[in-house]
Coordinates of C-alpha atoms in Angstrom, one line a residue:
M1 CA 9.6 4.2 -12.3
L2 CA 11.4 4.3 -9.2
F3 CA 13.8 8.5 -10.2
F4 CA 10.7 8.9 -11.9
T5 CA 6.4 8.7 -10.2
G6 CA 8.2 6.6 -7.2
M7 CA 10.6 9.3 -5.4
P8 CA 8.7 12.5 -6.0
L9 CA 5.0 11.2 -5.0
F10 CA 6.9 9.7 -1.6
L11 CA 8.3 13.1 -0.8
M12 CA 5.6 15.3 -2.2
E13 CA 2.7 12.5 0.5
L14 CA 5.6 13.5 3.0
S15 CA 6.4 16.8 2.5
L16 CA 2.3 17.2 2.9
G17 CA 1.6 15.5 5.7
Q18 CA 4.8 16.7 7.6
Y19 CA 3.7 20.1 6.3
G20 CA 0.2 20.2 7.2
A21 CA 0.8 17.7 10.4
A22 CA -2.8 16.4 9.4
G23 CA -4.2 12.5 7.8
P24 CA -5.0 12.2 4.8
I25 CA -9.0 14.2 4.6
T26 CA -7.2 16.8 7.3
V27 CA -4.4 17.1 4.4
W28 CA -6.8 19.4 2.2
K29 CA -7.6 22.0 3.8
C30 CA -4.7 23.2 1.4
C31 CA -6.4 22.8 -1.8
P32 CA -10.4 22.4 -0.9
L33 CA -11.4 21.4 -4.1
L34 CA -8.9 18.2 -4.3
K35 CA -10.9 16.8 -0.2
G36 CA -12.0 13.5 -3.0
I37 CA -8.2 12.4 -2.8
G38 CA -8.0 11.9 0.8
I39 CA -11.5 10.2 0.9
G40 CA -10.2 8.4 -3.2
M41 CA -7.3 7.7 -0.7
L42 CA -9.3 6.3 2.1
C43 CA -11.6 3.5 0.0
V44 CA -8.0 2.2 -1.8
S45 CA -6.6 1.5 1.3
T46 CA -10.2 0.0 2.8
L47 CA -9.7 -2.4 -0.3
V48 CA -6.3 -3.2 0.0
C49 CA -6.9 -3.8 3.9
L50 CA -10.1 -5.5 2.8
Y51 CA -8.2 -9.1 1.0
Y52 CA -4.6 -8.2 2.7
N53 CA -5.2 -9.6 5.6
V54 CA -6.4 -12.7 3.7
I55 CA -2.2 -12.9 3.6
I56 CA -1.7 -13.1 6.1
A57 CA -4.2 -15.1 6.9
W58 CA -3.5 -18.0 5.1
T59 CA 0.6 -17.4 6.6
F60 CA -0.6 -18.4 10.0
Y61 CA -2.2 -21.9 8.0
Y62 CA 1.4 -22.5 6.8
L63 CA 3.4 -21.5 8.8
G64 CA 1.6 -24.0 11.1
S65 CA 1.6 -27.0 9.0
S66 CA 4.9 -26.4 8.9
F67 CA 5.2 -27.9 12.3
Q68 CA 4.4 -30.9 10.7
S69 CA 7.1 -33.3 9.0
P70 CA 7.3 -34.1 6.4
L71 CA 5.8 -30.7 5.9
P72 CA 2.5 -31.9 3.3
W73 CA 3.5 -29.9 0.7
S74 CA 6.7 -32.1 0.0
C75 CA 6.7 -35.9 -1.3
D76 CA 6.9 -37.4 1.5
A77 CA 3.7 -36.5 3.4
L78 CA 1.9 -40.3 3.3
Q79 CA -0.6 -38.5 1.5
N80 CA 1.7 -37.7 -1.5
I81 CA 3.6 -40.7 -2.3
A82 CA 0.8 -42.0 -4.6
L83 CA 0.7 -38.9 -6.0
C84 CA 4.7 -38.1 -6.8
A85 CA 5.4 -41.6 -8.2
N86 CA 2.6 -40.7 -10.9
K87 CA 4.4 -37.8 -12.5
T88 CA 3.4 -38.4 -15.6
N89 CA 0.0 -39.0 -15.4
S90 CA -0.3 -36.2 -12.7
T91 CA -0.3 -32.4 -14.0
Q92 CA -0.2 -31.0 -10.3
S93 CA 2.2 -31.1 -8.0
P94 CA 2.2 -31.5 -4.1
S95 CA 2.9 -28.4 -3.3
E96 CA -0.6 -27.3 -5.5
V97 CA -3.1 -30.3 -3.9
F98 CA -2.7 -28.5 -0.8
W99 CA -3.0 -24.9 -2.1
N100 CA -5.9 -26.0 -3.9
E101 CA -7.6 -28.5 -1.9
K102 CA -6.3 -28.2 1.1
V103 CA -5.9 -24.2 1.9
L104 CA -8.3 -22.9 0.0
G105 CA -10.4 -25.4 -0.9
V106 CA -11.3 -23.7 -4.9
V107 CA -12.1 -27.3 -6.5
H108 CA -15.4 -27.2 -4.8
S109 CA -16.5 -24.1 -6.5
T110 CA -17.2 -23.0 -9.7
G111 CA -16.4 -19.5 -10.0
L112 CA -17.8 -15.9 -8.2
S113 CA -20.9 -16.6 -8.5
D114 CA -20.4 -20.4 -6.9
P115 CA -18.4 -18.7 -3.1
G116 CA -19.5 -22.5 -0.4
P117 CA -19.3 -21.9 2.5
V118 CA -16.6 -19.9 5.0
R119 CA -13.2 -22.3 5.2
W120 CA -13.6 -22.3 9.2
P121 CA -9.8 -23.4 9.6
L122 CA -9.0 -20.2 7.8
A123 CA -11.2 -18.2 9.7
L124 CA -9.6 -18.2 12.8
C125 CA -6.0 -17.9 11.1
L126 CA -8.1 -14.5 9.6
L127 CA -8.7 -13.2 13.2
A128 CA -5.7 -13.9 14.6
A129 CA -4.4 -11.6 12.5
W130 CA -7.1 -9.2 13.6
I131 CA -7.0 -9.6 16.7
I132 CA -2.9 -9.3 16.5
I133 CA -3.2 -5.8 14.3
F134 CA -5.4 -4.7 16.8
L135 CA -3.5 -5.0 19.9
C136 CA -0.7 -3.8 17.8
M137 CA -2.5 -0.8 17.4
L138 CA -3.7 0.0 20.1
K139 CA -1.8 2.1 21.7
G140 CA -1.7 4.2 17.4
I141 CA 1.2 5.8 16.2
H142 CA 2.8 5.2 19.4
S143 CA 2.7 1.1 19.6
S144 CA 2.5 0.4 16.6
G145 CA 5.8 2.7 16.1
K146 CA 7.9 -0.1 18.6
V147 CA 5.8 -2.8 16.5
V148 CA 7.6 -1.8 13.0
Y149 CA 10.1 -2.2 14.9
L150 CA 10.9 -5.9 14.9
T151 CA 8.6 -6.7 11.8
A152 CA 10.7 -3.9 9.2
T153 CA 14.5 -6.7 10.3
F154 CA 13.7 -9.8 11.4
P155 CA 13.0 -9.9 6.9
Y156 CA 16.4 -9.2 6.7
F157 CA 17.8 -11.6 9.2
V158 CA 15.8 -14.0 6.9
L159 CA 16.7 -12.6 3.6
L160 CA 20.2 -12.8 5.0
V161 CA 19.6 -17.4 5.8
L162 CA 18.3 -18.0 2.9
I163 CA 20.5 -16.6 1.0
I164 CA 24.0 -18.1 2.7
R165 CA 20.9 -21.1 1.9
G166 CA 20.6 -20.7 -1.4
A167 CA 23.7 -20.1 -2.3
T168 CA 25.1 -23.7 -1.1
L169 CA 22.5 -25.2 -3.3
E170 CA 23.4 -27.2 -7.2
G171 CA 21.4 -25.2 -9.3
S172 CA 21.4 -22.0 -7.5
L173 CA 23.7 -20.2 -9.4
D174 CA 21.2 -20.8 -12.7
G175 CA 18.2 -19.5 -10.8
V176 CA 20.9 -16.3 -9.9
A177 CA 21.3 -16.2 -13.9
F178 CA 17.8 -15.7 -14.5
Y179 CA 17.0 -13.2 -12.1
L180 CA 20.2 -10.5 -13.6
T181 CA 19.9 -11.8 -17.1
P182 CA 17.8 -8.5 -18.5
K183 CA 16.3 -9.2 -21.4
W184 CA 16.1 -5.3 -23.3
D185 CA 13.6 -6.6 -26.2
Q186 CA 11.3 -6.2 -23.0
L187 CA 10.6 -2.9 -22.4
A188 CA 9.7 -2.5 -25.3
D189 CA 6.3 -3.8 -24.0
A190 CA 3.8 -1.5 -21.9
Q191 CA 3.0 -4.5 -19.6
V192 CA 5.9 -3.8 -17.7
W193 CA 6.7 -0.4 -17.4
N194 CA 3.2 -1.1 -15.8
D195 CA 4.3 -3.8 -13.4
A196 CA 7.0 -1.8 -12.7
A197 CA 4.6 0.9 -12.1
S198 CA 2.5 -1.4 -9.4
Q199 CA 6.1 -2.4 -7.6
I200 CA 7.3 0.5 -7.0
F201 CA 3.7 1.8 -5.7
Y202 CA 2.4 -1.0 -4.3
S203 CA 6.0 -1.2 -2.0
L204 CA 6.4 2.1 -1.3
G205 CA 2.7 2.6 0.0
I206 CA 2.6 5.7 -2.4
G207 CA -1.5 6.9 -3.1
V208 CA -3.7 4.7 0.0
G209 CA -2.8 7.8 2.8
G210 CA -0.3 5.4 4.7
L211 CA 2.5 8.4 4.0
L212 CA 0.5 11.7 4.2
S213 CA -0.4 9.9 8.4
M214 CA 2.5 8.5 9.5
A215 CA 4.9 11.5 8.3
S216 CA 2.6 13.9 9.6
Y217 CA 3.8 13.0 13.3
N218 CA 7.0 13.9 12.4
K219 CA 8.8 16.9 14.0
F220 CA 8.5 19.7 11.9
D221 CA 11.8 20.4 10.4
N222 CA 12.8 16.4 10.1
N223 CA 14.6 16.7 6.5
V224 CA 12.6 15.5 4.2
I225 CA 14.4 14.8 1.3
R226 CA 16.6 13.0 3.2
D227 CA 14.2 11.0 3.7
T228 CA 12.5 10.3 0.4
I229 CA 15.7 9.4 -1.0
I230 CA 17.4 7.1 1.5
I231 CA 13.5 5.0 2.1
T232 CA 13.0 4.8 -1.0
I233 CA 16.6 3.6 -2.7
G234 CA 17.0 1.6 0.7
N235 CA 14.4 0.1 -0.4
C236 CA 13.9 -1.1 -3.7
S237 CA 17.6 -2.8 -3.2
T238 CA 15.7 -5.0 -0.6
S239 CA 13.8 -5.6 -3.1
F240 CA 16.7 -6.5 -5.3
F241 CA 18.8 -8.4 -1.8
A242 CA 15.2 -10.3 -2.2
G243 CA 15.6 -11.7 -5.6
F244 CA 19.0 -13.6 -4.9
A245 CA 17.2 -15.4 -1.7
I246 CA 13.7 -16.1 -3.6
F247 CA 16.5 -17.1 -7.3
S248 CA 19.3 -19.3 -6.3
I249 CA 15.8 -21.9 -4.3
L250 CA 14.2 -21.8 -7.3
G251 CA 17.1 -22.7 -9.8
H252 CA 17.8 -25.4 -7.3
M253 CA 13.9 -26.3 -7.6
A254 CA 14.6 -25.9 -11.7
F255 CA 17.6 -28.4 -11.6
K256 CA 15.9 -31.1 -9.2
K257 CA 13.3 -30.9 -11.5
G258 CA 15.7 -31.2 -14.8
V259 CA 13.5 -28.5 -16.5
P260 CA 14.6 -24.4 -17.1
V261 CA 13.8 -21.9 -13.8
D262 CA 10.9 -20.1 -16.0
K263 CA 8.9 -23.3 -15.4
V264 CA 9.1 -23.1 -12.0
A265 CA 9.2 -19.9 -11.2
D266 CA 5.9 -17.6 -9.9
S267 CA 4.0 -14.7 -10.0
G268 CA 1.1 -13.6 -7.5
P269 CA 0.0 -15.8 -4.3
G270 CA 1.0 -19.2 -6.7
L271 CA 5.2 -17.2 -5.6
A272 CA 5.0 -17.7 -2.2
F273 CA 2.4 -20.0 -1.3
V274 CA 3.1 -22.9 -4.6
A275 CA 6.6 -22.7 -6.0
Y276 CA 8.4 -21.4 -2.5
P277 CA 7.3 -24.4 -0.2
E278 CA 7.7 -26.4 -3.3
A279 CA 11.5 -25.6 -3.1
L280 CA 11.9 -25.1 0.8
A281 CA 10.0 -28.8 0.9
L282 CA 13.8 -30.5 -1.4
L283 CA 16.1 -28.9 1.3
P284 CA 17.3 -30.9 4.5
G285 CA 15.9 -29.7 7.7
S286 CA 12.5 -28.5 5.3
V287 CA 10.3 -27.8 8.6
F288 CA 13.3 -25.2 9.7
W289 CA 13.1 -23.2 6.0
S290 CA 10.0 -23.1 6.1
I291 CA 8.3 -22.0 9.6
L292 CA 12.0 -19.1 8.8
F293 CA 10.2 -18.7 5.0
F294 CA 6.8 -18.0 7.0
L295 CA 7.6 -15.9 9.6
M296 CA 9.2 -14.1 7.5
L297 CA 6.1 -13.7 5.2
F298 CA 4.3 -12.9 8.8
M299 CA 6.4 -10.3 9.7
L300 CA 6.0 -8.5 6.1
G301 CA 2.0 -9.0 6.0
V302 CA 1.8 -7.0 8.6
D303 CA 4.4 -4.6 7.9
T304 CA 2.1 -3.4 5.8
L305 CA -1.1 -3.5 6.7
F306 CA -0.4 -1.0 9.4
G307 CA 0.7 1.6 7.1
N308 CA -2.8 0.9 5.6
M309 CA -4.8 1.1 8.7
E310 CA -2.6 3.3 10.4
G311 CA -3.6 5.4 7.3
I312 CA -7.5 5.4 7.8
C313 CA -7.9 5.6 12.0
T314 CA -5.8 8.8 11.3
A315 CA -7.9 10.4 8.7
V316 CA -11.1 9.3 10.5
L317 CA -9.4 10.3 14.0
D318 CA -7.9 13.4 12.1
E319 CA -12.6 14.5 11.3
F320 CA -14.1 13.4 14.3
P321 CA -11.4 14.8 17.5
Q322 CA -13.6 14.3 19.6
L323 CA -12.3 9.9 19.3
R324 CA -8.7 10.8 19.5
S325 CA -9.2 12.4 22.9
N326 CA -11.1 9.2 24.6
L327 CA -9.5 6.3 24.7
K328 CA -12.3 4.9 25.3
H329 CA -14.1 5.8 22.4
K330 CA -11.1 5.3 19.6
T331 CA -10.3 1.8 21.3
L332 CA -13.7 1.0 19.8
F333 CA -13.5 2.7 17.3
L334 CA -10.3 0.8 16.1
A335 CA -11.7 -2.3 17.1
V336 CA -15.2 -1.9 15.0
L337 CA -13.1 -0.9 12.4
C338 CA -11.3 -4.9 12.9
F339 CA -13.6 -6.1 13.5
S340 CA -15.5 -5.1 10.1
F341 CA -13.0 -5.7 8.4
Y342 CA -12.7 -9.2 9.2
L343 CA -16.9 -9.8 8.9
M344 CA -15.4 -9.0 5.5
G345 CA -13.0 -11.2 4.9
L346 CA -15.2 -13.5 5.6
L347 CA -16.4 -13.7 1.4
L348 CA -12.1 -13.8 0.8
I349 CA -12.0 -16.5 2.0
T350 CA -14.7 -19.9 1.2
D351 CA -14.6 -21.8 -1.1
G352 CA -14.7 -19.7 -4.5
G353 CA -13.2 -16.8 -2.9
I354 CA -9.9 -17.2 -3.5
Y355 CA -11.7 -15.8 -6.6
W356 CA -13.4 -12.7 -4.8
F357 CA -9.5 -12.2 -3.5
T358 CA -8.6 -11.3 -7.2
L359 CA -11.0 -9.9 -8.2
I360 CA -10.4 -6.9 -5.9
D361 CA -6.2 -7.5 -5.9
S362 CA -6.9 -6.4 -9.4
F363 CA -8.5 -3.6 -9.5
S364 CA -8.6 -2.1 -5.5
T365 CA -5.3 -0.6 -7.1
S366 CA -5.2 -0.3 -10.8
F367 CA -6.7 2.8 -11.9
G368 CA -8.1 4.1 -9.2
L369 CA -5.4 4.6 -7.3
I370 CA -3.4 5.9 -10.9
I371 CA -5.8 8.4 -11.4
I372 CA -5.2 9.3 -7.3
T373 CA -2.2 9.7 -8.0
L374 CA -2.3 11.6 -11.1
F375 CA -4.7 14.0 -9.6
M376 CA -2.7 14.9 -7.1
C377 CA 0.2 15.7 -8.6
I378 CA -0.6 18.2 -11.2
G379 CA -3.3 19.4 -7.9
I380 CA 0.1 20.2 -6.2
S381 CA 2.1 21.4 -9.1
F382 CA -0.7 23.4 -10.3
F383 CA -3.4 24.6 -8.4
Y384 CA -2.1 24.4 -4.7
G385 CA 1.5 25.8 -7.2
V386 CA 4.3 24.5 -7.2
N387 CA 6.9 27.0 -6.8
Q388 CA 4.8 28.0 -3.6
F389 CA 4.9 23.5 -2.2
C390 CA 8.7 23.7 -2.6
Q391 CA 9.3 27.0 -0.1
D392 CA 6.9 25.0 2.6
I393 CA 9.6 21.8 1.7
V394 CA 12.4 25.0 2.2
D395 CA 10.5 25.7 5.5
M396 CA 10.1 22.9 7.3
I397 CA 13.7 22.2 6.4
C398 CA 15.4 25.1 8.3
R399 CA 18.7 24.3 7.2
C400 CA 18.5 23.2 3.7
P401 CA 21.6 22.3 2.1
P402 CA 23.3 23.4 -0.9
W403 CA 21.9 19.3 -2.3
C404 CA 18.9 19.9 -0.6
T405 CA 18.3 23.1 -2.4
K406 CA 19.2 21.1 -6.5
M407 CA 17.6 17.9 -5.4
L408 CA 14.3 20.3 -5.2
L409 CA 14.4 21.2 -8.5
Y410 CA 14.5 17.9 -9.9
F411 CA 11.9 17.1 -8.2
K412 CA 10.1 20.2 -8.6
A413 CA 11.0 19.1 -12.5
C414 CA 9.0 16.1 -12.2
W415 CA 6.1 16.8 -10.4
V416 CA 5.0 19.2 -13.1
V417 CA 6.5 17.5 -16.3
F418 CA 7.8 14.1 -15.2
T419 CA 5.3 12.3 -12.8
P420 CA 2.4 13.5 -15.3
F421 CA 3.2 12.2 -19.0
L422 CA 4.0 8.4 -17.2
L423 CA 0.8 8.3 -14.9
T424 CA -0.7 9.3 -17.9
F425 CA 1.3 6.5 -20.3
I426 CA 0.4 4.1 -17.9
L427 CA -3.0 4.9 -16.9
T428 CA -2.7 4.7 -21.3
Y429 CA -2.2 1.5 -21.1
I430 CA -4.6 -0.1 -18.5
F431 CA -7.8 1.2 -20.1
I432 CA -6.5 -0.1 -23.2
E433 CA -5.9 -3.8 -21.7
M434 CA -8.4 -3.9 -19.4
Y435 CA -11.0 -3.7 -23.0
R436 CA -8.6 -6.4 -24.5
T437 CA -8.0 -8.8 -22.7
S438 CA -10.4 -10.7 -19.4
L439 CA -9.6 -11.1 -16.0
R440 CA -8.1 -14.7 -15.4
Y441 CA -7.4 -17.3 -12.6
G442 CA -6.0 -19.8 -13.2
S443 CA -7.2 -21.4 -16.3
Y444 CA -11.9 -20.3 -15.1
V445 CA -11.7 -17.0 -16.6
Y446 CA -14.1 -14.1 -14.9
P447 CA -17.3 -13.7 -16.3
I448 CA -18.6 -9.2 -17.9
W449 CA -20.3 -8.4 -15.2
G450 CA -18.0 -9.9 -12.3
K451 CA -15.2 -7.4 -14.6
A452 CA -17.9 -5.2 -14.8
L453 CA -17.8 -5.3 -10.3
G454 CA -13.3 -4.7 -10.4
V455 CA -14.0 -1.8 -12.9
C456 CA -17.0 -0.2 -10.8
M457 CA -14.3 -1.2 -7.0
G458 CA -11.5 1.5 -8.6
A459 CA -13.7 3.8 -10.3
L460 CA -15.9 4.0 -6.7
C461 CA -12.4 5.1 -5.5
C462 CA -11.7 7.7 -8.6
L463 CA -14.8 9.5 -8.5
Q464 CA -14.7 10.2 -5.0
I465 CA -12.8 12.7 -6.8
L466 CA -15.3 15.1 -8.6
I467 CA -17.5 14.3 -6.1
W468 CA -16.3 16.0 -2.9
A469 CA -15.2 18.3 -5.8
I470 CA -18.7 18.8 -6.7
V471 CA -19.3 20.0 -3.3
A472 CA -16.6 22.3 -2.7
I473 CA -17.7 23.8 -5.5
S474 CA -21.2 24.5 -4.8
K475 CA -20.4 25.8 -1.4
E476 CA -18.6 28.8 -2.4
S477 CA -21.0 32.4 -3.8
G478 CA -20.1 34.0 -7.3
T479 CA -20.1 32.9 -10.4
L480 CA -19.2 29.3 -11.5
K481 CA -14.9 30.5 -11.9
D482 CA -15.0 32.2 -8.7
R483 CA -16.5 29.5 -7.2
F484 CA -13.3 27.3 -8.1
K485 CA -11.3 29.9 -7.2
K486 CA -12.3 30.0 -3.8
S487 CA -12.7 26.4 -3.8
I488 CA -8.8 26.6 -4.5
R489 CA -7.5 28.9 -1.5
P490 CA -6.3 26.8 1.3
L491 CA -8.7 26.6 4.2
N492 CA -7.3 30.1 6.9
S493 CA -6.1 26.6 9.7
W494 CA -3.7 26.1 6.9
R495 CA -0.3 26.9 8.4
V496 CA -1.4 28.2 12.0
N497 CA -0.5 24.9 13.8
N498 CA 2.4 25.7 11.3
I499 CA 4.5 29.1 11.4
N500 CA 6.2 28.8 14.9
S501 CA 6.0 24.8 15.1
S502 CA 9.0 23.2 16.1
S503 CA 7.1 19.5 16.9
Q504 CA 3.7 17.9 15.4
E505 CA 3.9 14.9 18.2
Q506 CA -0.5 15.3 18.1
H507 CA -3.3 16.2 15.6
V508 CA -4.3 19.8 17.3
E509 CA -7.5 21.0 15.4
P510 CA -7.0 24.9 15.3
H511 CA -9.8 27.3 16.9
T512 CA -10.1 29.1 13.9
I513 CA -12.5 29.9 11.0
E514 CA -12.6 27.2 8.2
G515 CA -12.3 30.8 5.8
P516 CA -13.3 31.7 3.1
F517 CA -16.3 33.0 3.9
T518 CA -18.3 36.4 3.9
V519 CA -18.7 37.6 7.4
N520 CA -19.6 41.6 8.4
L521 CA -17.7 42.2 10.9
T522 CA -18.6 45.6 13.6
E523 CA -17.8 47.6 15.8
A524 CA -17.9 44.9 18.3
D525 CA -15.7 43.6 16.8
Y526 CA -13.2 45.7 16.7
T527 CA -13.6 47.3 20.3
G528 CA -14.6 43.6 22.1
M529 CA -11.1 43.0 21.6
N530 CA -7.8 43.7 22.7
W531 CA -5.5 44.2 20.0
E532 CA -2.4 44.7 22.7
G533 CA 1.2 43.4 22.0
I534 CA -0.2 42.8 17.8
S535 CA 2.2 45.3 16.6
E536 CA 5.4 42.9 18.2
A537 CA 4.1 40.3 16.9

């Protein structure tokens, strides 16, 4: 999935953003018919931002709780002594009780239709999280770029420390062996391929607009092929490296409990907020390790949210450049955006908020995201033209080394054949599974209306492609075929900023006619213009 979907799509977004020097909406000047792809990306990014900062709020809550000794989810805590003493009669561990009762309050809710009151300790944590995001993004790419130096590098230090600590624990090798032992028969399960795609898309930030926005600030001659290879392989290597830190400590946890590793390993929020904290509570100096771990989670969460927020901000500021030029208006816009997200996020930190969180998490980056990236791949390859796109990349990399040219042949084959095929395969599987299986959180089964609401969220994102395609076609004149041909033609301003540009530090709105349109010229149009110097140009 990395080599046939992740890397090709990553390069496509990086190249498109860098060449167009614009965000996820404005960049579709290259093919106005597909403007809905950018708006769909904005919808996906909005849903992700809505629920992802809730994870940071949980992390804040755990980080604050980690300063207590003993840890409130450990067996040494006074309130958990009786619970740990009756292991045979207890259905939940202290970490599960802390998560479900103290943090989420989910025990007080009956389901999706019963959210209950807002949990104010979490509301304060969520407010603090949004204030931090606001302050970090206040000066745009210049401030968030500097913050990333810390948020992106600190987790490596923590992972290295946790790996060294985990290697010294009894049973850690069992956890590592479980992590590294492949089960080849699972390759026949389509769910494995779906999970692999989800991991690649989520970790690389494909399809949410953040890559397009970040790349739009690159220098025009930046080597995007080199960046793609380094970042994508480095990203997956980091994920692989992190697995040793996770499973070495889970192996120790399994050793302590006398159960197989697969009985303590969990996924999703359960791993980060139940299984791993429980494992950390078993370590000597558990308070220190818990603080370190949740500080790392906080850094990773902020880092992820930057990409999504930058995608939204750049898209809006490109469409309304007057906001970009006025610092006061830009600050007000960012404040209103963050506060709006905070108010909407309050639903996710009620007693039943985890049910809404799971619903948005399950459908925000599901089939809608796959459809958006599939149309992006097909649109650039067949409407804009894969040969033209490759030529644009060569034009950016002025001194394109031979290996870059060879790599472009590989990426070209992926864009035209392999990537669309794999995305279609995954999309088909998602629809089959969505029809066959029920959505669950623990023992709670979501009602039909809840699942339908999730499908509507995903559909809203990808339907933007159809809606804005109809708008683009309706603006043109002639037969339907003529309208279609005109709507896939790049606008006149598409290459204005790029042809003689060596850097793209700012998004400049070109003062050109947004063609193609029918213009009736008169004699005054020719006599009133100074054509001197055009032949030399």
